[in-house]
Short mmCIF file of C-alpha atoms in Angstrom, two decimals:
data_model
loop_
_atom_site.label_atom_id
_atom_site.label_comp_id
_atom_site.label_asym_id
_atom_site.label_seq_id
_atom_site.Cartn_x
_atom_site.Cartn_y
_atom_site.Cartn_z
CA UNK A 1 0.00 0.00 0.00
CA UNK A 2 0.58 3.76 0.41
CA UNK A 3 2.58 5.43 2.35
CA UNK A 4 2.86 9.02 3.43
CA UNK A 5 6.11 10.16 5.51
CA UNK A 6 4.65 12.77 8.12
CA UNK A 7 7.42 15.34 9.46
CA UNK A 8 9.54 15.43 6.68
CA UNK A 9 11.70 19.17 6.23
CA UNK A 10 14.41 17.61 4.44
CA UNK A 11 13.47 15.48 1.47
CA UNK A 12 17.28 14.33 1.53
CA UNK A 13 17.32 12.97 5.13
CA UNK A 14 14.81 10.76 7.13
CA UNK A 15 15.41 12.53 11.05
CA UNK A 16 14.30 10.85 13.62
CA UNK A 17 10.96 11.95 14.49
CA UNK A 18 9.46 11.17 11.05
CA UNK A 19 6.78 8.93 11.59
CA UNK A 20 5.34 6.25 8.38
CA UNK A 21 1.73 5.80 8.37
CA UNK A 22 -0.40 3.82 6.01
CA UNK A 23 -3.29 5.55 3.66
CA UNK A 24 -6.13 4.20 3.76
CA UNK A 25 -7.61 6.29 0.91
CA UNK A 26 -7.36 8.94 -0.96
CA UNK A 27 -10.27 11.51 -1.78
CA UNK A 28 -9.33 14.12 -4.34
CA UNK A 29 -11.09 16.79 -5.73
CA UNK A 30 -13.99 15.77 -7.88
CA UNK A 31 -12.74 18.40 -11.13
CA UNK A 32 -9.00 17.65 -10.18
CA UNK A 33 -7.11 18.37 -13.55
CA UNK A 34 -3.65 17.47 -14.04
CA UNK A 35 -2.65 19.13 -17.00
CA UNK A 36 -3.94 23.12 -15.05
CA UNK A 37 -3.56 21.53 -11.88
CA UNK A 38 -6.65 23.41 -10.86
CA UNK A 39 -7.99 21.94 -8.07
CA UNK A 40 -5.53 20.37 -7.00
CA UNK A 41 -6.35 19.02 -3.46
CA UNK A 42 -6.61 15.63 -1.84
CA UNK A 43 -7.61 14.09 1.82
CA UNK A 44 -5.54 11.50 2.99
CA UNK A 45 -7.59 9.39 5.63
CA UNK A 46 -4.67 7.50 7.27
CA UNK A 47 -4.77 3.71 8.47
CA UNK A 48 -4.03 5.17 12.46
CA UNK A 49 -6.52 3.50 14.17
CA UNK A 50 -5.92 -0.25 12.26
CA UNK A 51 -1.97 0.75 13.70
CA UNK A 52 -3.21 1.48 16.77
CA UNK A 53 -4.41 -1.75 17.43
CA UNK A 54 -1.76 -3.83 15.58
CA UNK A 55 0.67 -1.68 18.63
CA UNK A 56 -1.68 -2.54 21.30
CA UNK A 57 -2.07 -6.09 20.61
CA UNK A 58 1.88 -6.94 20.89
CA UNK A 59 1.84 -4.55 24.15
CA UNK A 60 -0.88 -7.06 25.65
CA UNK A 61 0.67 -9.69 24.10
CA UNK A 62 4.14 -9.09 25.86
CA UNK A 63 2.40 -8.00 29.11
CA UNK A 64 0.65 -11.43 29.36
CA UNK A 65 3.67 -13.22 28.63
CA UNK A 66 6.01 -11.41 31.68
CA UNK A 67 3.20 -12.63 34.22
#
């Protein structure tokens, strides 16, 4: 899938607080042209909340495994 670098000031270097995060979908403008570029704006809805859980569940995971 997609993915969309969040952060980023220096296209040449990845620092360190540059988080990855997954689109989910894209929604762009409904007369979007690409040869005017008129409008030329998209949503991103990002796949945070699927993440979310995919963190949580390896945090529960290793918490059930120390008892």
């Amino acid at each position: 899938g997609m993915t969309i670098d969040i952060g980023i000031h220096n296209r040449n270097f990845k620092e360190s607080w540059v988080q990855t995060r997954t689109v989910d979908k894209l929604f762009s403008h409904e007369k979007f042209n690409g040869n005017t570029i008129q409008y030329d704006i998209t949503l991103i809805k990002l796949n945070v909340f699927k993440e979310f859980f995919f963190i949580l569940k390896k945090i529960i995971y290793l918490f059930v495994n120390l008892i």
